[in-house]
Amino acid sequence: MKEIIIATKNPGKAKEFVQMFEPLGYEVKTLLDFPELEDVEETGTTFEENAKLKAETISNILNKIVLSDDSGLMIDALDGRPGVYSARYAGEQKNDSDNMDKVLEELKTVPSEDRTARFCCTLAVAIPEKESLTFTGACEGVIMEEKKGTYGFGYDPIFYVVEEQKAMAELPPETKNKISHRAKAIQQLKMQIQDIF
């Protein structure tokens, strides 16, 4: 089995990558498999900068091809926030529930037609001694007024997917993994995956 290393310690993301790559014949390893490696500080101001930073740093240490993603929620009424700060929007401890509560509080006077948002994802593939590649995907939606559903992670319970007429957290993984921002970025990557590996 071919090995693919994902630069993440987020168990929710790790699970999604396994579900997407194992059927293609890849064994997925994450930073949870390399406990000696420290987290890469995300100092970029865009998803692309952060994704490349993580992938290239880990690739340089391991001297292997490393994939990283940086993703988040961009809400139009909040001028694109939480954006690159999505994971730690309510504080450094990265608490999904607190992050959602903060967003709902900030939007409480915003009418439903103005609650448009999108999940964005940039994947970076760092290849030793080559230029890194990036792939981007987005999923459009609306921020709901309350949490719904038990699937997924992050902001999924407050993100309404119009085409599915459900919250992202109400969609089973096989549906989410077809329509999500991460899925769309991975579909682009799949077109080049044979060349990369």
Coordinates of N, CA, C and O in Angstrom, one line a residue:
M1 N 0.8 -1.2 0.0 CA 0.0 0.0 0.0 C 0.9 1.3 0.0 O 1.8 1.3 0.7
K2 N 0.5 2.2 -0.8 CA 1.2 3.5 -0.8 C 0.9 4.3 0.4 O -0.2 4.3 0.8
E3 N 1.9 5.0 0.9 CA 1.7 5.8 2.1 C 1.5 7.2 1.8 O 2.1 7.8 0.9
I4 N 0.5 7.8 2.5 CA 0.3 9.3 2.3 C 0.4 9.9 3.7 O -0.3 9.4 4.6
I5 N 1.2 10.9 3.9 CA 1.3 11.5 5.3 C 0.5 12.9 5.2 O 0.8 13.7 4.4
I6 N -0.4 13.0 6.2 CA -1.2 14.2 6.3 C -0.7 15.0 7.5 O -0.7 14.4 8.6
A7 N -0.3 16.2 7.3 CA 0.2 17.0 8.5 C -1.0 17.6 9.3 O -1.3 18.8 9.2
T8 N -1.6 16.7 10.1 CA -2.6 17.2 11.0 C -2.6 16.3 12.3 O -2.3 15.1 12.2
K9 N -3.1 16.9 13.4 CA -3.3 16.2 14.6 C -4.8 16.2 15.0 O -5.2 15.8 16.0
N10 N -5.6 16.7 14.0 CA -7.0 16.9 14.2 C -7.7 15.5 13.9 O -7.7 15.1 12.7
P11 N -8.2 14.8 14.9 CA -8.8 13.5 14.6 C -10.0 13.5 13.7 O -10.1 12.6 12.9
G12 N -10.7 14.6 13.7 CA -11.9 14.7 12.7 C -11.4 14.8 11.3 O -11.9 14.1 10.4
K13 N -10.4 15.6 11.0 CA -9.8 15.7 9.7 C -9.1 14.4 9.3 O -9.3 13.9 8.2
A14 N -8.4 13.8 10.2 CA -7.7 12.6 10.0 C -8.7 11.5 9.5 O -8.4 10.8 8.5
K15 N -9.8 11.4 10.1 CA -10.8 10.4 9.8 C -11.3 10.6 8.4 O -11.5 9.7 7.6
E16 N -11.6 11.9 8.0 CA -12.1 12.2 6.7 C -11.1 11.9 5.6 O -11.4 11.3 4.6
F17 N -9.8 12.2 5.9 CA -8.7 11.8 4.9 C -8.6 10.3 4.7 O -8.5 9.8 3.6
V18 N -8.7 9.5 5.8 CA -8.7 8.1 5.7 C -9.9 7.6 4.8 O -9.7 6.8 3.9
Q19 N -11.1 8.1 5.1 CA -12.3 7.7 4.3 C -12.1 8.1 2.8 O -12.6 7.4 1.9
M20 N -11.4 9.1 2.5 CA -11.2 9.5 1.1 C -10.1 8.8 0.4 O -10.2 8.6 -0.8
F21 N -9.0 8.5 1.1 CA -7.8 8.0 0.4 C -7.7 6.5 0.5 O -7.1 5.9 -0.4
E22 N -8.2 5.8 1.5 CA -8.0 4.4 1.6 C -8.6 3.7 0.4 O -8.0 2.7 -0.1
P23 N -9.8 4.1 -0.1 CA -10.4 3.4 -1.2 C -9.5 3.5 -2.5 O -9.6 2.7 -3.4
L24 N -8.6 4.5 -2.5 CA -7.7 4.7 -3.6 C -6.4 3.9 -3.5 O -5.5 3.9 -4.3
G25 N -6.3 3.1 -2.3 CA -5.2 2.3 -2.1 C -4.0 2.9 -1.3 O -2.9 2.5 -1.4
Y26 N -4.3 4.0 -0.6 CA -3.3 4.7 0.2 C -3.5 4.4 1.7 O -4.6 4.5 2.2
E27 N -2.4 4.1 2.4 CA -2.4 4.1 3.8 C -2.1 5.5 4.3 O -1.1 6.1 4.0
V28 N -3.1 6.0 5.1 CA -3.0 7.3 5.6 C -2.3 7.4 7.0 O -2.7 6.7 7.9
K29 N -1.2 8.2 7.1 CA -0.6 8.4 8.3 C -0.8 9.9 8.6 O -0.8 10.7 7.7
T30 N -0.9 10.3 9.9 CA -1.0 11.7 10.3 C 0.1 12.0 11.3 O 0.8 11.1 11.7
L31 N 0.1 13.2 11.8 CA 1.1 13.6 12.8 C 0.8 12.9 14.1 O 1.7 12.8 15.0
L32 N -0.4 12.3 14.3 CA -0.7 11.4 15.5 C 0.2 10.2 15.5 O 0.5 9.6 16.5
D33 N 0.7 9.8 14.3 CA 1.6 8.7 14.1 C 3.1 9.1 14.4 O 3.9 8.2 14.4
F34 N 3.3 10.4 14.5 CA 4.7 10.9 14.7 C 4.7 11.8 15.9 O 4.9 13.0 15.8
P35 N 4.5 11.2 17.1 CA 4.3 12.0 18.3 C 5.5 12.9 18.6 O 5.4 13.9 19.3
E36 N 6.7 12.5 18.1 CA 7.9 13.3 18.4 C 7.9 14.6 17.6 O 8.6 15.6 18.0
L37 N 7.0 14.8 16.6 CA 7.0 16.0 15.8 C 6.1 17.0 16.5 O 5.0 16.7 16.9
E38 N 6.6 18.3 16.6 CA 5.8 19.3 17.2 C 4.8 19.9 16.2 O 5.1 19.9 15.0
D39 N 3.7 20.5 16.7 CA 2.8 21.2 15.9 C 3.5 22.4 15.1 O 4.4 23.0 15.7
V40 N 3.2 22.6 13.9 CA 3.7 23.7 13.1 C 2.8 24.9 13.4 O 1.6 24.8 13.3
E41 N 3.4 26.0 13.8 CA 2.7 27.2 14.1 C 2.1 27.8 12.8 O 2.9 28.0 11.9
E42 N 0.8 28.1 12.8 CA 0.2 28.6 11.6 C 0.3 30.1 11.7 O -0.6 30.8 12.3
T43 N 1.3 30.7 11.0 CA 1.5 32.1 11.0 C 1.0 32.8 9.8 O 1.2 34.0 9.6
G44 N 0.5 32.0 8.8 CA 0.1 32.6 7.5 C -1.2 33.4 7.7 O -1.9 33.3 8.7
T45 N -1.5 34.2 6.7 CA -2.7 35.1 6.7 C -3.8 34.5 5.8 O -4.9 35.0 5.7
T46 N -3.4 33.4 5.0 CA -4.4 32.8 4.1 C -4.3 31.3 4.3 O -3.4 30.8 4.9
F47 N -5.4 30.6 3.9 CA -5.4 29.1 4.0 C -4.2 28.5 3.2 O -3.6 27.6 3.7
E48 N -3.9 29.1 2.1 CA -2.8 28.6 1.2 C -1.5 28.7 2.0 O -0.7 27.7 2.0
E49 N -1.2 29.9 2.6 CA 0.1 30.1 3.3 C 0.2 29.0 4.4 O 1.3 28.4 4.6
N50 N -0.9 28.9 5.2 CA -0.8 27.9 6.3 C -0.6 26.5 5.9 O 0.1 25.7 6.4
A51 N -1.4 26.1 4.8 CA -1.3 24.7 4.3 C 0.1 24.4 3.8 O 0.7 23.4 4.1
K52 N 0.7 25.4 3.1 CA 2.1 25.2 2.5 C 3.1 25.1 3.7 O 4.0 24.3 3.7
L53 N 2.9 26.0 4.6 CA 3.8 26.1 5.8 C 3.9 24.7 6.5 O 5.0 24.2 6.8
K54 N 2.7 24.2 6.8 CA 2.6 22.9 7.5 C 3.2 21.8 6.7 O 4.0 21.0 7.2
A55 N 2.8 21.7 5.4 CA 3.3 20.6 4.5 C 4.8 20.6 4.3 O 5.5 19.6 4.5
E56 N 5.3 21.8 4.0 CA 6.7 22.0 3.7 C 7.6 21.7 5.0 O 8.7 21.1 4.9
T57 N 7.1 22.2 6.1 CA 7.9 22.0 7.4 C 8.1 20.5 7.7 O 9.2 20.0 7.9
I58 N 6.9 19.8 7.6 CA 7.0 18.4 8.0 C 7.7 17.6 6.9 O 8.5 16.6 7.1
S59 N 7.5 18.0 5.6 CA 8.2 17.3 4.5 C 9.7 17.4 4.6 O 10.5 16.5 4.4
N60 N 10.2 18.6 5.1 CA 11.6 18.8 5.2 C 12.2 18.0 6.4 O 13.3 17.5 6.3
I61 N 11.4 17.8 7.4 CA 11.8 16.9 8.5 C 11.9 15.5 8.2 O 12.9 14.8 8.4
L62 N 10.8 15.0 7.5 CA 10.7 13.5 7.2 C 11.3 13.2 5.8 O 11.5 12.0 5.6
N63 N 11.6 14.2 5.0 CA 12.1 14.0 3.7 C 11.1 13.1 2.9 O 11.6 12.1 2.2
K64 N 9.8 13.3 3.0 CA 8.8 12.5 2.3 C 7.8 13.5 1.8 O 7.7 14.7 2.2
I65 N 6.9 13.0 0.9 CA 5.8 13.8 0.4 C 4.8 13.9 1.5 O 4.4 13.0 2.1
V66 N 4.4 15.2 1.8 CA 3.5 15.4 2.9 C 2.3 16.3 2.4 O 2.5 17.3 1.6
L67 N 1.1 15.9 2.8 CA -0.1 16.7 2.4 C -0.6 17.4 3.6 O -0.6 16.9 4.7
S68 N -1.0 18.6 3.4 CA -1.6 19.4 4.5 C -2.8 20.2 4.0 O -2.8 20.5 2.8
D69 N -3.7 20.4 4.9 CA -4.8 21.3 4.5 C -5.0 22.4 5.5 O -4.7 22.2 6.7
D70 N -5.4 23.5 5.1 CA -5.9 24.5 6.0 C -7.3 24.9 5.5 O -7.5 25.1 4.3
S71 N -8.2 24.9 6.4 CA -9.6 25.2 6.0 C -10.3 25.9 7.1 O -9.8 26.0 8.2
G72 N -11.4 26.5 6.8 CA -12.2 27.2 7.7 C -13.4 27.8 7.2 O -13.8 27.5 6.0
L73 N -14.1 28.5 8.0 CA -15.4 29.0 7.7 C -15.3 30.5 7.4 O -14.7 31.3 8.2
M74 N -15.9 31.0 6.3 CA -15.9 32.4 6.0 C -17.3 32.9 5.9 O -18.1 32.4 5.1
I75 N -17.7 33.9 6.8 CA -19.0 34.4 6.9 C -19.1 35.8 6.4 O -18.3 36.7 6.8
D76 N -19.9 36.0 5.4 CA -20.0 37.3 4.7 C -20.3 38.4 5.6 O -19.7 39.5 5.6
A77 N -21.3 38.2 6.5 CA -21.7 39.3 7.4 C -20.6 39.6 8.5 O -20.7 40.7 9.1
L78 N -19.6 38.8 8.6 CA -18.5 39.0 9.5 C -17.2 39.4 8.8 O -16.1 39.2 9.3
D79 N -17.4 39.9 7.5 CA -16.2 40.2 6.7 C -15.2 39.1 6.5 O -14.0 39.3 6.5
G80 N -15.8 37.9 6.4 CA -14.9 36.7 6.1 C -14.4 36.0 7.4 O -13.7 35.0 7.3
R81 N -14.7 36.6 8.6 CA -14.3 35.8 9.8 C -15.2 34.6 9.9 O -16.3 34.6 9.4
P82 N -14.8 33.6 10.7 CA -13.5 33.5 11.4 C -12.3 33.1 10.5 O -11.1 33.3 10.9
G83 N -12.5 32.7 9.3 CA -11.4 32.5 8.3 C -10.3 31.6 8.8 O -10.5 30.6 9.4
V84 N -9.0 32.1 8.7 CA -7.9 31.3 9.1 C -7.8 31.1 10.6 O -7.1 30.2 11.1
Y85 N -8.7 31.8 11.4 CA -8.7 31.6 12.8 C -9.9 30.7 13.3 O -10.2 30.6 14.4
S86 N -10.5 30.0 12.3 CA -11.7 29.2 12.6 C -11.5 28.2 13.8 O -12.4 28.1 14.6
A87 N -10.4 27.5 13.8 CA -10.2 26.5 14.9 C -10.0 27.1 16.3 O -10.4 26.5 17.3
R88 N -9.5 28.3 16.3 CA -9.3 29.0 17.6 C -10.0 30.3 17.8 O -9.6 31.2 18.4
Y89 N -11.2 30.3 17.1 CA -11.9 31.6 17.1 C -12.3 32.1 18.5 O -12.3 33.3 18.8
A90 N -12.7 31.2 19.4 CA -13.1 31.5 20.7 C -12.0 31.4 21.7 O -12.2 31.6 22.9
G91 N -10.8 31.1 21.3 CA -9.7 31.0 22.2 C -8.7 29.9 21.7 O -9.0 29.0 20.9
E92 N -7.5 29.9 22.3 CA -6.4 29.0 21.9 C -6.7 27.6 22.1 O -6.1 26.7 21.6
Q93 N -7.7 27.3 23.0 CA -7.9 25.9 23.4 C -8.6 25.1 22.3 O -8.8 23.9 22.4
K94 N -9.1 25.7 21.2 CA -9.7 25.1 20.0 C -10.9 24.3 20.5 O -10.9 23.1 20.3
N95 N -12.0 24.9 20.9 CA -13.2 24.2 21.3 C -14.3 24.5 20.3 O -14.7 25.6 20.2
D96 N -14.7 23.4 19.6 CA -15.8 23.6 18.6 C -17.0 24.2 19.1 O -17.6 25.1 18.5
S97 N -17.5 23.8 20.3 CA -18.7 24.3 20.8 C -18.6 25.8 21.1 O -19.5 26.6 20.8
D98 N -17.5 26.2 21.7 CA -17.3 27.7 22.0 C -17.2 28.5 20.8 O -17.7 29.6 20.7
N99 N -16.5 27.9 19.8 CA -16.4 28.6 18.5 C -17.8 28.9 17.8 O -18.1 30.0 17.4
M100 N -18.6 27.8 17.9 CA -20.0 28.0 17.3 C -20.8 29.0 18.1 O -21.5 29.8 17.5
D101 N -20.7 28.9 19.4 CA -21.5 29.9 20.3 C -21.0 31.3 20.0 O -21.9 32.2 19.9
K102 N -19.8 31.5 19.7 CA -19.3 32.9 19.5 C -19.9 33.4 18.1 O -20.3 34.5 18.0
V103 N -19.9 32.5 17.1 CA -20.4 32.9 15.8 C -21.9 33.2 15.9 O -22.4 34.2 15.4
L104 N -22.6 32.3 16.6 CA -24.1 32.5 16.8 C -24.4 33.8 17.5 O -25.3 34.6 17.1
E105 N -23.6 34.1 18.5 CA -23.7 35.4 19.3 C -23.5 36.6 18.4 O -24.3 37.6 18.4
E106 N -22.4 36.5 17.5 CA -22.1 37.6 16.6 C -23.2 37.9 15.6 O -23.3 38.9 15.0
L107 N -23.9 36.8 15.2 CA -24.9 36.9 14.1 C -26.3 37.0 14.6 O -27.2 37.0 13.8
K108 N -26.5 37.1 15.9 CA -27.9 37.0 16.5 C -28.8 38.1 15.9 O -30.0 37.9 15.9
T109 N -28.3 39.2 15.5 CA -29.2 40.3 15.0 C -29.2 40.3 13.4 O -29.8 41.1 12.8
V110 N -28.5 39.3 12.8 CA -28.4 39.3 11.4 C -29.5 38.4 10.8 O -29.6 37.2 11.2
P111 N -30.3 38.9 9.9 CA -31.4 38.1 9.3 C -30.9 37.0 8.4 O -29.8 37.0 7.9
S112 N -31.7 35.9 8.3 CA -31.3 34.7 7.6 C -30.8 34.9 6.2 O -29.8 34.3 5.8
E113 N -31.3 35.9 5.5 CA -30.9 36.1 4.1 C -29.5 36.7 4.0 O -28.8 36.6 3.0
D114 N -29.0 37.2 5.2 CA -27.7 37.8 5.2 C -26.6 36.9 5.9 O -25.5 37.4 6.2
R115 N -27.0 35.7 6.2 CA -26.1 34.8 6.9 C -25.3 33.8 6.0 O -25.0 32.7 6.4
T116 N -25.1 34.3 4.8 CA -24.4 33.4 3.8 C -22.9 33.2 4.2 O -22.3 34.1 4.8
A117 N -22.4 32.0 3.9 CA -21.1 31.6 4.3 C -20.6 30.5 3.4 O -21.3 30.0 2.6
R118 N -19.3 30.3 3.6 CA -18.7 29.1 2.8 C -17.6 28.5 3.7 O -16.9 29.2 4.4
F119 N -17.5 27.2 3.5 CA -16.3 26.5 4.0 C -15.3 26.5 2.9 O -15.6 26.3 1.7
C120 N -14.1 26.9 3.2 CA -13.0 26.9 2.2 C -11.9 26.0 2.7 O -11.6 25.8 3.9
C121 N -11.2 25.3 1.7 CA -10.1 24.4 2.0 C -9.0 24.6 1.0 O -9.3 24.6 -0.2
T122 N -7.8 24.7 1.4 CA -6.7 24.6 0.5 C -5.8 23.4 0.9 O -5.4 23.3 2.1
L123 N -5.5 22.5 0.0 CA -4.6 21.4 0.2 C -3.3 21.8 -0.3 O -3.2 22.4 -1.4
A124 N -2.2 21.5 0.4 CA -0.9 21.7 -0.1 C -0.1 20.4 -0.1 O -0.3 19.6 0.8
V125 N 0.6 20.1 -1.2 CA 1.4 18.9 -1.3 C 2.8 19.3 -1.4 O 3.2 20.0 -2.4
A126 N 3.6 19.0 -0.4 CA 5.0 19.3 -0.4 C 5.8 18.1 -0.8 O 5.7 17.0 -0.3
I127 N 6.6 18.3 -1.9 CA 7.4 17.2 -2.5 C 8.9 17.6 -2.3 O 9.3 18.6 -2.7
P128 N 9.7 16.7 -1.6 CA 11.1 17.0 -1.5 C 11.7 17.5 -2.8 O 11.6 16.9 -3.8
E129 N 12.4 18.6 -2.7 CA 13.2 19.2 -3.8 C 12.4 19.6 -5.0 O 12.9 19.7 -6.1
K130 N 11.1 19.8 -4.8 CA 10.2 20.2 -5.9 C 9.3 21.4 -5.4 O 9.2 21.6 -4.2
E131 N 8.7 22.0 -6.3 CA 7.7 23.1 -5.9 C 6.5 22.5 -5.4 O 6.0 21.5 -5.9
S132 N 5.9 23.1 -4.3 CA 4.7 22.5 -3.7 C 3.5 22.8 -4.6 O 3.5 23.8 -5.4
L133 N 2.5 21.9 -4.5 CA 1.3 22.1 -5.3 C 0.2 22.5 -4.4 O 0.1 22.0 -3.2
T134 N -0.8 23.2 -4.8 CA -2.0 23.5 -4.0 C -3.3 23.3 -4.8 O -3.3 23.5 -6.0
F135 N -4.3 22.9 -4.0 CA -5.6 22.7 -4.6 C -6.7 23.3 -3.7 O -6.5 23.1 -2.4
T136 N -7.7 23.9 -4.2 CA -8.6 24.7 -3.4 C -10.1 24.2 -3.7 O -10.4 23.9 -4.8
G137 N -10.9 24.1 -2.6 CA -12.3 23.8 -2.8 C -13.1 24.7 -1.8 O -12.7 25.1 -0.8
A138 N -14.4 24.9 -2.2 CA -15.3 25.6 -1.3 C -16.7 25.0 -1.3 O -17.1 24.3 -2.3
C139 N -17.4 25.2 -0.3 CA -18.8 24.7 -0.1 C -19.7 25.8 0.4 O -19.4 26.3 1.5
E140 N -20.7 26.2 -0.4 CA -21.5 27.3 0.0 C -22.6 26.9 0.9 O -23.1 25.8 0.9
G141 N -23.0 27.8 1.8 CA -24.1 27.5 2.7 C -24.6 28.8 3.5 O -24.3 29.9 3.1
V142 N -25.3 28.5 4.5 CA -25.9 29.6 5.3 C -25.7 29.2 6.8 O -25.8 28.0 7.1
I143 N -25.5 30.2 7.6 CA -25.3 29.9 9.1 C -26.7 29.9 9.7 O -27.5 30.8 9.6
M144 N -27.0 28.7 10.4 CA -28.3 28.6 11.0 C -28.3 29.3 12.3 O -27.3 29.8 12.8
E145 N -29.5 29.3 13.0 CA -29.6 30.0 14.2 C -29.4 29.1 15.4 O -29.3 29.5 16.6
E146 N -29.4 27.8 15.2 CA -29.1 26.8 16.2 C -28.4 25.6 15.7 O -28.4 25.4 14.5
K147 N -27.8 24.8 16.6 CA -27.0 23.6 16.1 C -27.9 22.5 15.8 O -29.0 22.3 16.5
K148 N -27.6 21.7 14.8 CA -28.3 20.5 14.4 C -27.4 19.4 13.9 O -26.4 19.7 13.2
G149 N -27.7 18.2 14.3 CA -27.0 17.1 13.8 C -25.8 16.6 14.7 O -25.3 17.4 15.5
T150 N -25.4 15.4 14.4 CA -24.3 14.8 15.3 C -23.1 14.3 14.5 O -22.1 13.9 15.1
Y151 N -23.1 14.5 13.2 CA -22.0 14.0 12.4 C -21.0 15.2 12.3 O -21.3 16.3 12.6
G152 N -19.8 14.8 11.7 CA -18.8 15.9 11.4 C -18.1 16.5 12.7 O -18.2 15.9 13.7
F153 N -17.6 17.7 12.5 CA -16.8 18.3 13.5 C -16.8 19.8 13.2 O -17.3 20.2 12.2
G154 N -16.1 20.6 14.0 CA -16.0 22.0 13.7 C -17.4 22.7 13.7 O -18.2 22.6 14.6
Y155 N -17.6 23.5 12.7 CA -18.8 24.3 12.5 C -20.0 23.6 11.8 O -21.0 24.2 11.5
D156 N -19.8 22.3 11.6 CA -20.8 21.5 10.8 C -22.2 21.7 11.4 O -23.2 21.8 10.6
P157 N -22.4 21.7 12.7 CA -23.8 21.7 13.2 C -24.5 23.1 12.9 O -25.7 23.1 13.1
I158 N -23.8 24.1 12.6 CA -24.5 25.4 12.3 C -24.5 25.8 10.9 O -24.9 26.9 10.5
F159 N -23.9 24.9 10.0 CA -23.7 25.3 8.6 C -24.8 24.5 7.8 O -24.8 23.3 7.7
Y160 N -25.7 25.3 7.2 CA -26.8 24.7 6.4 C -26.4 24.6 5.0 O -26.0 25.6 4.3
V161 N -26.4 23.4 4.4 CA -26.0 23.1 3.0 C -27.3 23.2 2.2 O -28.2 22.3 2.3
V162 N -27.5 24.3 1.4 CA -28.7 24.5 0.7 C -29.1 23.4 -0.2 O -30.2 22.9 -0.3
E163 N -28.1 22.9 -1.0 CA -28.4 21.8 -2.0 C -28.9 20.5 -1.3 O -29.6 19.7 -1.9
E164 N -28.5 20.3 -0.1 CA -28.9 19.1 0.6 C -30.1 19.4 1.6 O -30.7 18.4 2.1
Q165 N -30.4 20.7 1.8 CA -31.5 21.1 2.7 C -31.3 20.5 4.1 O -32.3 20.1 4.8
K166 N -30.0 20.5 4.5 CA -29.7 19.9 5.9 C -28.5 20.6 6.4 O -27.7 21.2 5.6
A167 N -28.3 20.6 7.7 CA -27.0 21.0 8.3 C -26.0 20.1 7.9 O -26.2 18.9 7.7
M168 N -24.7 20.5 7.7 CA -23.6 19.7 7.4 C -23.5 18.5 8.4 O -23.2 17.4 8.0
A169 N -23.8 18.8 9.7 CA -23.7 17.8 10.7 C -24.8 16.7 10.7 O -24.8 15.8 11.4
E170 N -25.8 17.0 9.8 CA -26.9 16.0 9.6 C -26.6 15.0 8.4 O -27.3 14.1 8.2
L171 N -25.5 15.3 7.7 CA -25.2 14.5 6.6 C -24.2 13.4 7.0 O -23.2 13.6 7.6
P172 N -24.6 12.1 6.6 CA -23.6 11.0 6.9 C -22.3 11.2 6.1 O -22.3 12.0 5.1
P173 N -21.2 10.7 6.7 CA -19.9 10.9 6.1 C -19.8 10.7 4.6 O -19.2 11.4 3.9
E174 N -20.5 9.6 4.1 CA -20.4 9.4 2.6 C -21.0 10.5 1.8 O -20.5 10.8 0.7
T175 N -22.0 11.2 2.3 CA -22.6 12.4 1.6 C -21.6 13.6 1.8 O -21.3 14.2 0.8
K176 N -21.2 13.8 3.0 CA -20.3 15.0 3.2 C -19.1 14.9 2.4 O -18.6 15.8 1.8
N177 N -18.5 13.6 2.3 CA -17.3 13.4 1.6 C -17.4 13.5 0.1 O -16.4 13.4 -0.7
K178 N -18.6 13.8 -0.4 CA -18.8 14.1 -1.8 C -18.9 15.6 -2.1 O -18.6 16.1 -3.2
I179 N -19.5 16.3 -1.1 CA -19.9 17.7 -1.4 C -19.1 18.8 -0.6 O -19.1 19.9 -0.9
S180 N -18.3 18.3 0.4 CA -17.6 19.3 1.2 C -16.5 20.0 0.5 O -16.0 19.6 -0.6
H181 N -16.0 21.1 1.1 CA -14.9 21.9 0.6 C -13.6 21.0 0.5 O -12.9 21.1 -0.5
R182 N -13.4 20.2 1.5 CA -12.3 19.3 1.5 C -12.4 18.3 0.3 O -11.4 18.0 -0.4
A183 N -13.6 17.7 0.2 CA -13.8 16.8 -0.9 C -13.5 17.4 -2.3 O -12.9 16.8 -3.1
K184 N -13.9 18.7 -2.4 CA -13.7 19.3 -3.7 C -12.3 19.6 -4.0 O -11.8 19.4 -5.1
A185 N -11.5 19.9 -3.0 CA -10.1 20.1 -3.1 C -9.4 18.8 -3.4 O -8.5 18.7 -4.3
I186 N -9.8 17.7 -2.7 CA -9.3 16.4 -3.0 C -9.6 15.9 -4.4 O -8.7 15.2 -5.0
Q187 N -10.8 16.2 -4.9 CA -11.1 15.8 -6.3 C -10.1 16.3 -7.3 O -9.7 15.7 -8.2
Q188 N -9.7 17.6 -7.0 CA -8.7 18.2 -7.9 C -7.4 17.5 -7.8 O -6.7 17.2 -8.7
L189 N -7.0 17.2 -6.5 CA -5.8 16.5 -6.2 C -5.7 15.1 -6.9 O -4.7 14.7 -7.5
K190 N -6.9 14.4 -6.9 CA -7.0 13.1 -7.4 C -6.6 13.0 -8.9 O -6.0 12.1 -9.4
M191 N -6.9 14.1 -9.6 CA -6.6 14.2 -11.0 C -5.1 14.1 -11.3 O -4.6 13.7 -12.3
Q192 N -4.3 14.5 -10.3 CA -2.8 14.5 -10.4 C -2.1 13.6 -9.5 O -0.9 13.5 -9.5
I193 N -2.9 12.8 -8.8 CA -2.3 12.0 -7.7 C -1.3 10.9 -8.2 O -0.2 10.7 -7.6
Q194 N -1.6 10.3 -9.4 CA -0.6 9.4 -10.0 C 0.7 10.0 -10.3 O 1.8 9.4 -10.1
D195 N 0.7 11.2 -10.8 CA 1.9 12.0 -11.2 C 2.7 12.3 -9.9 O 3.9 12.2 -9.9
I196 N 2.0 12.7 -8.8 CA 2.6 13.1 -7.6 C 3.4 12.0 -6.9 O 4.5 12.1 -6.5
F197 N 2.7 10.8 -6.8 CA 3.3 9.7 -6.1 C 3.9 8.7 -7.0 O 3.8 7.5 -6.9

